Short mmCIF file of C-alpha atoms and ligand atoms in Angstrom, two decimals:
data_model
loop_
_atom_site.label_atom_id
_atom_site.label_comp_id
_atom_site.label_asym_id
_atom_site.label_seq_id
_atom_site.Cartn_x
_atom_site.Cartn_y
_atom_site.Cartn_z
CA UNK A 1 5.96 -12.43 205.24
CA UNK A 2 4.64 -13.47 201.92
CA UNK A 3 4.29 -17.25 201.33
CA UNK A 4 3.90 -18.39 197.71
CA UNK A 5 2.77 -22.09 196.72
CA UNK A 6 5.70 -24.32 195.40
CA UNK A 7 4.90 -25.40 192.17
CA UNK A 8 3.66 -28.93 192.04
CA UNK A 9 2.74 -31.59 189.77
CA UNK A 10 2.52 -35.23 189.30
CA UNK A 11 1.16 -38.57 187.99
CA UNK A 12 -1.86 -40.07 189.16
CA UNK A 13 -2.58 -43.81 188.74
CA UNK A 14 -2.83 -47.26 190.27
CA UNK A 15 -0.48 -48.94 190.79
CA UNK A 16 1.78 -46.09 190.42
CA UNK A 17 5.62 -47.37 191.65
CA UNK A 18 6.67 -48.70 188.13
CA UNK A 19 6.38 -44.92 186.84
CA UNK A 20 9.36 -43.38 185.22
CA UNK A 21 7.67 -40.12 185.23
CA UNK A 22 8.92 -38.74 188.40
CA UNK A 23 12.60 -39.65 188.14
CA UNK A 24 11.95 -37.78 184.09
CA UNK A 25 10.55 -34.54 185.75
CA UNK A 26 12.81 -34.51 188.71
CA UNK A 27 15.86 -34.81 186.05
CA UNK A 28 14.62 -31.73 184.40
CA UNK A 29 13.82 -29.70 187.57
CA UNK A 30 17.19 -29.99 188.98
CA UNK A 31 18.64 -29.31 185.74
CA UNK A 32 16.56 -26.30 185.24
CA UNK A 33 16.99 -25.09 188.93
CA UNK A 34 13.16 -25.36 189.43
CA UNK A 35 12.00 -25.12 192.71
CA UNK A 36 9.20 -27.81 192.08
CA UNK A 37 8.29 -31.20 192.86
CA UNK A 38 6.73 -33.78 190.61
CA UNK A 39 5.47 -36.39 192.83
CA UNK A 40 3.79 -39.96 192.22
CA UNK A 41 0.31 -40.29 193.66
CA UNK A 42 -1.53 -43.69 193.86
CA UNK A 43 -5.27 -43.28 194.00
CA UNK A 44 -7.49 -46.35 194.33
CA UNK A 45 -10.08 -46.60 191.68
CA UNK A 46 -12.89 -45.97 194.45
CA UNK A 47 -10.59 -42.56 195.18
CA UNK A 48 -9.88 -41.36 192.09
CA UNK A 49 -12.58 -38.72 191.91
CA UNK A 50 -12.41 -37.43 195.14
CA UNK A 51 -8.49 -37.58 195.08
CA UNK A 52 -8.51 -35.99 191.60
CA UNK A 53 -10.88 -32.91 192.48
CA UNK A 54 -8.64 -32.07 195.57
CA UNK A 55 -5.06 -31.86 193.75
CA UNK A 56 -5.75 -28.25 192.83
CA UNK A 57 -6.54 -27.19 196.34
CA UNK A 58 -3.62 -29.00 197.25
CA UNK A 59 -1.50 -26.65 195.11
CA UNK A 60 -1.17 -28.95 192.09
CA UNK A 61 -0.66 -26.97 188.45
CA UNK A 62 -1.48 -30.11 186.87
CA UNK A 63 -0.76 -34.11 186.58
CA UNK A 64 0.08 -36.79 184.32
CA UNK A 65 -2.58 -39.70 184.05
CA UNK A 66 -1.29 -43.13 183.81
CA UNK A 67 -3.47 -46.48 183.91
CA UNK A 68 -6.25 -47.09 184.63
CA UNK A 69 -7.13 -43.46 184.50
CA UNK A 70 -6.33 -41.93 181.05
CA UNK A 71 -9.94 -42.75 179.83
CA UNK A 72 -11.92 -41.78 183.19
CA UNK A 73 -10.35 -38.48 183.34
CA UNK A 74 -12.18 -36.87 180.56
CA UNK A 75 -15.40 -37.09 182.31
CA UNK A 76 -13.56 -34.56 185.07
CA UNK A 77 -12.48 -32.04 182.45
CA UNK A 78 -13.85 -28.84 181.71
CA UNK A 79 -12.08 -28.52 178.43
CA UNK A 80 -10.55 -31.47 176.28
CA UNK A 81 -8.30 -31.03 173.24
CA UNK A 82 -9.27 -32.20 169.75
CA UNK A 83 -6.37 -34.71 170.06
CA UNK A 84 -7.67 -35.89 173.08
CA UNK A 85 -10.95 -36.43 172.29
CA UNK A 86 -9.95 -38.16 169.11
CA UNK A 87 -7.75 -40.72 170.79
CA UNK A 88 -10.49 -41.03 173.59
CA UNK A 89 -7.90 -40.46 176.32
CA UNK A 90 -5.72 -37.79 178.00
CA UNK A 91 -2.44 -37.88 179.62
CA UNK A 92 -1.78 -34.46 180.63
CA UNK A 93 -3.99 -32.18 182.79
CA UNK A 94 -3.39 -28.69 183.54
CA UNK A 95 -5.65 -27.00 186.43
CA UNK A 96 -6.61 -23.37 185.68
CA UNK A 97 -7.19 -20.65 187.83
CA UNK A 98 -11.05 -20.56 189.00
CA UNK A 99 -11.36 -24.40 188.55
CA UNK A 100 -10.70 -25.14 184.97
CA UNK A 101 -9.49 -28.68 184.00
CA UNK A 102 -7.94 -28.62 180.44
CA UNK A 103 -7.47 -32.31 179.36
CA UNK A 104 -4.69 -32.86 176.64
CA UNK A 105 -3.22 -36.27 174.94
CA UNK A 106 0.51 -35.55 174.07
CA UNK A 107 1.26 -39.35 173.10
CA UNK A 108 0.66 -38.53 169.62
CA UNK A 109 2.99 -35.60 169.53
CA UNK A 110 5.46 -37.52 171.65
CA UNK A 111 5.55 -40.24 169.01
CA UNK A 112 6.16 -38.15 166.26
CA UNK A 113 9.12 -35.97 168.06
CA UNK A 114 10.86 -39.05 169.24
CA UNK A 115 10.74 -40.24 165.28
CA UNK A 116 11.77 -36.89 164.16
CA UNK A 117 14.58 -36.67 166.60
CA UNK A 118 16.03 -40.27 165.54
CA UNK A 119 15.50 -39.49 161.72
CA UNK A 120 15.70 -35.48 161.36
CA UNK A 121 13.23 -34.32 158.59
CA UNK A 122 11.06 -37.74 158.80
CA UNK A 123 7.45 -37.08 157.60
CA UNK A 124 4.69 -39.56 157.55
CA UNK A 125 3.92 -37.81 154.03
CA UNK A 126 7.01 -39.75 152.58
CA UNK A 127 6.45 -43.14 154.07
CA UNK A 128 3.66 -44.44 152.17
CA UNK A 129 1.86 -46.83 154.47
CA UNK A 130 2.14 -47.61 157.73
CA UNK A 131 1.82 -51.21 159.20
CA UNK A 132 0.62 -50.84 162.89
CA UNK A 133 0.31 -53.92 165.11
CA UNK A 134 -2.03 -53.65 168.08
CA UNK A 135 -5.17 -51.51 168.75
CA UNK A 136 -5.01 -50.56 172.28
CA UNK A 137 -4.60 -47.13 173.83
CA UNK A 138 -1.17 -46.57 172.67
CA UNK A 139 -1.83 -47.54 168.89
CA UNK A 140 -5.01 -45.12 168.95
CA UNK A 141 -2.42 -42.15 169.83
CA UNK A 142 -0.04 -43.50 167.12
CA UNK A 143 -3.02 -43.78 164.26
CA UNK A 144 -4.05 -40.63 165.25
CA UNK A 145 -0.05 -39.13 164.57
CA UNK A 146 0.46 -40.68 161.54
CA UNK A 147 -2.93 -39.63 160.18
CA UNK A 148 -2.40 -36.39 160.94
CA UNK A 149 0.97 -36.18 159.63
CA UNK A 150 -0.32 -37.26 156.23
CA UNK A 151 0.34 -40.87 156.15
CA UNK A 152 -1.17 -42.42 152.82
CA UNK A 153 -2.40 -45.11 154.84
CA UNK A 154 -2.57 -47.10 157.94
CA UNK A 155 -2.56 -51.09 157.73
CA UNK A 156 -3.81 -52.21 161.21
CA UNK A 157 -3.16 -55.66 162.52
CA UNK A 158 -4.38 -57.04 165.64
CA UNK A 159 -4.68 -60.34 167.48
CA UNK A 160 -8.52 -59.47 168.19
CA UNK A 161 -9.73 -58.35 165.00
CA UNK A 162 -12.65 -56.62 166.29
CA UNK A 163 -10.51 -54.01 167.94
CA UNK A 164 -8.88 -52.93 164.46
CA UNK A 165 -12.31 -52.42 163.17
CA UNK A 166 -13.18 -50.46 165.77
CA UNK A 167 -10.40 -48.01 164.85
CA UNK A 168 -11.01 -48.39 161.33
CA UNK A 169 -14.55 -47.03 161.53
CA UNK A 170 -13.55 -44.03 163.88
CA UNK A 171 -10.61 -43.10 161.80
CA UNK A 172 -12.00 -43.60 158.35
CA UNK A 173 -10.90 -43.82 154.75
CA UNK A 174 -6.91 -44.39 154.86
CA UNK A 175 -7.29 -47.13 157.00
CA UNK A 176 -7.35 -50.94 156.57
CA UNK A 177 -7.45 -53.91 158.64
CA UNK A 178 -4.99 -56.81 158.16
CA UNK A 179 -5.48 -60.50 159.56
CA UNK A 180 -2.86 -60.77 162.73
CA UNK A 181 -1.47 -63.92 161.10
CA UNK A 182 -0.98 -62.41 157.83
CA UNK A 183 0.76 -58.84 159.09
CA UNK A 184 3.93 -60.05 157.14
CA UNK A 185 2.04 -59.97 153.81
CA UNK A 186 1.13 -56.21 154.76
CA UNK A 187 4.68 -55.05 155.04
CA UNK A 188 5.31 -54.28 151.31
CA UNK A 189 5.11 -50.79 150.49
CA UNK A 190 5.03 -49.83 154.40
CA UNK A 191 7.67 -47.27 155.23
CA UNK A 192 7.13 -47.53 158.61
CA UNK A 193 6.06 -50.54 161.22
CA UNK A 194 5.15 -49.70 164.57
CA UNK A 195 4.99 -52.42 167.38
CA UNK A 196 2.28 -50.88 170.23
CA UNK A 197 1.34 -54.36 171.31
CA UNK A 198 2.43 -55.81 174.73
CA UNK A 199 4.64 -58.11 173.04
CA UNK A 200 8.24 -57.95 173.85
CA UNK A 201 7.70 -56.13 177.75
CA UNK A 202 9.06 -58.26 180.45
CA UNK A 203 7.21 -61.43 181.15
CA UNK A 204 5.74 -61.43 177.79
CA UNK A 205 6.91 -63.24 174.47
CA UNK A 206 9.00 -61.28 171.61
CA UNK A 207 6.91 -60.14 168.65
CA UNK A 208 7.83 -62.39 165.62
CA UNK A 209 7.32 -60.67 162.32
CA UNK A 210 9.57 -61.94 159.71
CA UNK A 211 11.04 -58.79 158.02
CA UNK A 212 12.53 -60.34 154.79
CA UNK A 213 10.02 -58.28 152.55
CA UNK A 214 10.78 -54.95 154.19
CA UNK A 215 12.44 -52.52 151.90
CA UNK A 216 15.66 -51.10 152.55
CA UNK A 217 15.20 -47.96 155.03
CA UNK A 218 11.86 -49.22 156.36
CA UNK A 219 11.57 -47.59 159.83
CA UNK A 220 11.12 -50.11 162.72
CA UNK A 221 9.29 -48.78 166.02
CA UNK A 222 8.62 -50.66 169.07
CA UNK A 223 7.09 -48.60 171.74
CA UNK A 224 8.37 -51.03 174.18
CA UNK A 225 11.15 -49.59 176.11
CA UNK A 226 13.76 -50.79 178.39
CA UNK A 227 17.72 -50.72 178.94
CA UNK A 228 17.92 -53.77 176.01
CA UNK A 229 16.22 -53.57 172.86
CA UNK A 230 13.19 -56.03 172.08
CA UNK A 231 13.85 -58.97 170.03
CA UNK A 232 11.40 -57.26 167.32
CA UNK A 233 14.13 -54.43 166.94
CA UNK A 234 17.17 -57.01 167.45
CA UNK A 235 15.59 -58.69 164.00
CA UNK A 236 15.19 -55.45 162.46
CA UNK A 237 18.50 -54.20 163.10
CA UNK A 238 19.87 -57.72 161.64
CA UNK A 239 18.20 -56.77 158.49
CA UNK A 240 19.96 -53.34 158.54
CA UNK A 241 16.68 -51.61 159.03
CA UNK A 242 16.67 -48.26 161.15
CA UNK A 243 15.11 -48.71 164.67
CA UNK A 244 13.52 -46.46 167.03
CA UNK A 245 12.58 -47.67 170.84
CA UNK A 246 9.75 -46.63 172.90
CA UNK A 247 11.89 -44.51 175.37
CA UNK A 248 11.98 -41.69 172.80
CA UNK A 249 7.97 -41.41 172.83
CA UNK A 250 7.91 -41.34 177.04
CA UNK A 251 10.55 -38.54 176.93
CA UNK A 252 8.67 -36.43 174.46
CA UNK A 253 5.31 -36.93 175.48
CA UNK A 254 6.21 -35.34 178.84
CA UNK A 255 7.45 -32.01 177.40
CA UNK A 256 4.45 -30.20 176.97
CA UNK A 257 3.11 -30.86 180.50
CA UNK A 258 6.37 -29.73 182.04
CA UNK A 259 6.52 -26.45 180.35
CA UNK A 260 2.65 -25.76 181.14
CA UNK A 261 3.16 -26.79 184.93
CA UNK A 262 6.92 -25.05 185.37
CA UNK A 263 7.22 -22.76 182.78
CA UNK A 264 10.30 -24.04 181.11
CA UNK A 265 10.33 -26.01 177.78
CA UNK A 266 12.57 -28.98 178.61
CA UNK A 267 14.89 -30.67 176.34
CA UNK A 268 14.89 -34.48 175.74
CA UNK A 269 18.67 -35.29 175.22
CA UNK A 270 21.05 -38.15 176.11
CA UNK A 271 21.29 -36.97 179.49
CA UNK A 272 17.87 -37.23 180.11
CA UNK A 273 18.03 -40.73 178.54
CA UNK A 274 20.53 -41.95 181.39
CA UNK A 275 18.88 -40.68 183.87
CA UNK A 276 15.41 -42.15 183.29
CA UNK A 277 17.03 -45.86 182.45
CA UNK A 278 19.52 -45.29 185.50
P1 ATR B 1 -2.23 -50.03 175.74
O1 ATR B 1 -3.10 -49.11 175.95
O2 ATR B 1 -0.76 -50.09 176.46
O3 ATR B 1 -2.04 -49.88 174.03
P2 ATR B 1 -3.90 -52.42 175.65
O4 ATR B 1 -5.21 -51.58 175.60
O5 ATR B 1 -4.15 -53.35 176.79
O6 ATR B 1 -2.76 -51.27 176.12
O7 ATR B 1 -3.74 -53.11 174.47
C1 ATR B 1 -2.61 -54.26 174.43
C2 ATR B 1 -2.31 -54.41 172.96
O8 ATR B 1 -1.48 -55.34 172.94
C3 ATR B 1 -3.63 -55.05 172.32
O9 ATR B 1 -3.35 -54.89 170.81
C4 ATR B 1 -3.55 -56.29 172.29
O10 ATR B 1 -4.19 -57.26 171.46
P3 ATR B 1 -5.88 -57.72 171.83
O11 ATR B 1 -6.42 -56.26 171.44
O12 ATR B 1 -5.79 -58.75 171.15
O13 ATR B 1 -5.60 -57.96 173.45
C5 ATR B 1 -2.01 -56.93 172.45
N1 ATR B 1 -1.45 -58.00 173.01
C6 ATR B 1 -1.37 -58.14 174.28
N2 ATR B 1 -0.97 -59.35 174.36
C7 ATR B 1 -0.61 -60.08 173.07
C8 ATR B 1 -0.18 -61.56 172.77
N3 ATR B 1 0.06 -62.15 173.34
N4 ATR B 1 -0.20 -61.38 171.23
C9 ATR B 1 -1.01 -60.33 170.39
N5 ATR B 1 -1.06 -59.49 170.77
C10 ATR B 1 -1.01 -59.01 172.48
#
């Protein structure tokens, strides 16, 4: 009797129970009739290295990484994609035969794909400037995405100004730092405004940024997702501005990993959105 190992992938983090990734990949596995499994793997910090290194031996073809391991995993990779090394974090790992550990970051890709799905033909090149609120890990991925897609200027506003300065120093000439309290003054000329802060998440206050000076058509994106729109997106809609929530980015960033592990490029559609939000 010949035995073939089942196709295994998963998401590694701590805590892990909040992760929507198992539901997301589970929906695709069922939809495409793939005999594989996508498993949430909770590893405490003291067990991360040993646990992670055991995964290929257990039959895992790869994993996603979530909080708090997106940066730490880079030290365990045998190769790191350019975008992961620029962003300074990886969310997608492929284990290769012979021990290779390939680290990639698909968040920037996920962001751009989600914008393009909502606004077909959209390009950062045509957006002029971008106003980005926040300077954490998600901000780094989005700044990289916009610069790589040809944005003219990125204006960065963060509560802690020093974190904005670090991004400016790294990402260079097309970046400018804006005072958090004066962010509204940076709206003029921005074709896209993105909230990457934790404001608007459950238990956090809403982001309050007056949008009166936003030109018609200014795209307003919030990477926070949930069954209901954030106060920031509701405010944008009240001004008649096109809005995009964060669920699309979450769904699209998962596509390259699923394709690498299970050999099928999956589709992001309304059924997937419903399944993940259910
Ligand atoms: P992530 O990797 O998800 O982006 P993070 O690195 O913790 O998460 O960053 C969270 C972002 O939300 C930061 O920009 C943070 O601002 P600080 O750098 O000043 O901490 C921002 N943030 C969180 N709570 C906030 C609040 N109450 N007001 C303004 N910004 C807030």
